[in-house]
């Protein structure tokens, strides 16, 4: 039991960290530009495809990851310059429509290029086996993902909390007009944040590729999880995104693994069998509702 | 955006279209195109669903991305009723509206305390919650959805006849459009449009803004539930795909194509989008690329939608 | 008459105690104690950025204070939302004109009448508003009061700035307030329109208590029964116009560059 718990907790941590990579870029785009981007999940999907395709071509996971992330960053740059720049000043409805359109285009284009079947992405040879920690075996590759996630989280923290650019970003998230008034190159800042967000998406997509299928539609479900993370954490807050992501990752993973067992102990087998999976699948949404009820602005609101 | 005012030609035009639609099933049978009765019914049902979103979005100014939840709930309530032996639409449809409306009330009560980007994300998340709830509930068919073994009745008439289903859908759409048209001009419509224009000002005039928004949101949810119940009858299945958030996106696209805040925006949008889908899909399997580019074009060049292009006297500030 | 109503009668209509509010680095309001007696015109003056609009926002309920209390007509309204305060008898106009630009002047005021509790609920879904003559008759009366009788059918967006200010006032009046909170009703109007507005406020003051924020000193000294001076979020003085004019602190902090 404790072993199962430890294993699932690690899985939850890993999932949470990947959600953080997705939510970090998104929460900044929402917070600083006040722009809703539904196509963030598409960047994640396209990024995963880039990584998978590049890894196949180069026959190396790591080269694929690097090339894929770079490719997604370039794509992000193009999107920002051509479309998003026009959207920042538009109303939310226009942003929803345009980015929804991007999802349609992205899904169909991917299908057109790579076909409907999922792409295979293999983890690096050296990491494909399990390693022993504290008396149980855990996939080495998942540990690497955790390490990656922690490293990026740490880097982001340093960047946002300590650097000059980070200061602008924080200022922008809490008061955009003020930032503009201070003469900071807001356009450049927006572009940089957007491109950075796109790169993080591809990184998450590439890292998760060997664990999940690289397929059309993979972006949509994960996008909504990223939303839940941001709602819980508070728009525009990196710290909120990290806390929210870890909460969502662990609660979801542990809920799915342990809730059915737990319910079996409490309820008649019949009721537990029907209620367990249903409850587990909506656990994070219930959590979100509860947090919203008490803190409508999320746990760490960036705007006062 | 200005307050809704119908163009002078709108009423006679709508009436003419209604008359033509009454003759449609007969004509289709004569020309041996009965397939299109089903297609036309589908258009009517989506027109109803899109119009319900237009009430929330166009008149109430709430950018909800979770509307498919209410649509889907309506479909599931119909399927559950049918399986449970309640086959009379006069009973099951109001029930579908009630359940969907109640759920909308709950979602609205939580999400309407927030604004802007937050509101959009929260409605989306709650809709996704419903989706996961239904696909993990084995009693309701899980991934496969819940089939209706047979279409229901409406006032004793069996809906198994495509023509009857068409007329019932047409009748209900007409009734709801009549209600929405009256509502837009009545106190309630004035109030929610004014709140859309300037929430703080309305608060400062003593209006309990939250309450009006909530009722508008729940009413939209209830009407979407009705559309869902009809769709379940048409397709014979309450499918989890109806609950997916992309479905909310599709409804939104319909409203925007048709014209946000125009009484018939949802109807026009549903017709245009479903026609495009029906005919473009045959030529080009990847027609979503075309649609996507079209939508981006609308956002950038015709932000008020197609209906606005035909509207002369709504150019006020 | 009982003692309770007696004391309520003697208590000020608006009583603000220890109101403080901080925005990030700015102390917009610092421990403000302020009251308005029923029937008076109380002017609140102070240099740009002193916190006057912020104060009005807190009194009207658009913003919530960090600390302090607000009593109105004998009730504690500190935690009440804006629409409840309007229900209790407060109405405000905005420094930046805030009317429904796409509606006619009459429709604007009718909307205000419709929001009144005695006009019934707005959960009416069937009857067209334009057939509710009571609303529009009442609205026309308020437009007449502010001198916009001839402009009833004009779209608000096409009115002159001064007319929009007057319309704003008519909307506030239509809520049948006990007290009007007027945030710079003269802002941006020409001398003629200003003079008309002063006359109008003078006229209104006979029936309703007024809290007036204004930069136009001629208007303030002509209209006000009492004046309070706000500087950097602090209330430095309250008194009759003469007392305020002669207050050394006020002269130093504020009036120096006016008188
Ligand atoms: N929402 C806000 N966030 C941050 N600071 C604010 C906010 N609102 C007002 N302030 C600050 O509070 C102070 C008081 O502003 P306020 O608008 O109340 O002044 P005022 O006395 O009405 O000035 P004016 O005569 O120019 O209208 C100013 O320094 C202003 O910058
Ligand atoms: Mg001011």
Short mmCIF file of C-alpha atoms in Angstrom, two decimals, chain B residues 1 3 194 197-202 205 317, chain C residues 92-109 111-112 143 148 154-172:
data_model
loop_
_atom_site.label_atom_id
_atom_site.label_comp_id
_atom_site.label_asym_id
_atom_site.label_seq_id
_atom_site.Cartn_x
_atom_site.Cartn_y
_atom_site.Cartn_z
CA UNK B 1 -22.52 47.09 -29.32
CA UNK B 3 -29.20 47.50 -28.02
CA UNK B 194 -27.65 47.30 -20.41
CA UNK B 197 -22.95 47.44 -22.05
CA UNK B 198 -22.05 48.79 -18.64
CA UNK B 199 -22.26 46.63 -15.60
CA UNK B 200 -21.10 49.20 -13.06
CA UNK B 201 -23.54 51.80 -14.25
CA UNK B 202 -26.41 49.36 -13.80
CA UNK B 205 -28.73 52.50 -10.75
CA UNK B 317 -21.66 53.85 -31.28
CA UNK C 92 -24.07 59.03 -7.82
CA UNK C 93 -22.87 60.66 -10.97
CA UNK C 94 -19.50 59.91 -12.48
CA UNK C 95 -16.52 62.17 -13.07
CA UNK C 96 -16.21 60.66 -16.53
CA UNK C 97 -19.60 60.70 -18.21
CA UNK C 98 -21.18 57.32 -17.86
CA UNK C 99 -24.46 56.96 -19.74
CA UNK C 100 -25.70 54.46 -22.31
CA UNK C 101 -24.50 56.15 -25.46
CA UNK C 102 -26.58 54.01 -27.83
CA UNK C 103 -29.90 54.76 -26.11
CA UNK C 104 -32.00 57.89 -26.32
CA UNK C 105 -31.93 60.30 -23.40
CA UNK C 106 -35.42 59.17 -22.45
CA UNK C 107 -34.47 55.49 -22.58
CA UNK C 108 -31.50 56.17 -20.35
CA UNK C 109 -33.62 57.74 -17.66
CA UNK C 111 -33.79 52.49 -17.37
CA UNK C 112 -32.98 54.30 -14.16
CA UNK C 143 -35.42 65.18 -18.03
CA UNK C 148 -33.35 68.27 -21.35
CA UNK C 154 -31.85 62.33 -28.99
CA UNK C 155 -29.37 59.48 -28.83
CA UNK C 156 -27.22 60.07 -25.78
CA UNK C 157 -24.05 59.68 -27.85
CA UNK C 158 -25.10 62.69 -29.94
CA UNK C 159 -25.70 65.03 -26.99
CA UNK C 160 -23.21 67.76 -26.16
CA UNK C 161 -20.88 67.18 -23.23
CA UNK C 162 -22.86 69.49 -20.97
CA UNK C 163 -26.11 67.78 -21.94
CA UNK C 164 -24.61 64.40 -21.14
CA UNK C 165 -23.62 65.70 -17.70
CA UNK C 166 -27.20 66.82 -17.19
CA UNK C 167 -28.49 63.45 -18.38
CA UNK C 168 -26.21 61.75 -15.91
CA UNK C 169 -27.79 63.85 -13.19
CA UNK C 170 -31.30 63.01 -14.37
CA UNK C 171 -30.47 59.31 -14.13
CA UNK C 172 -29.21 59.75 -10.59
#
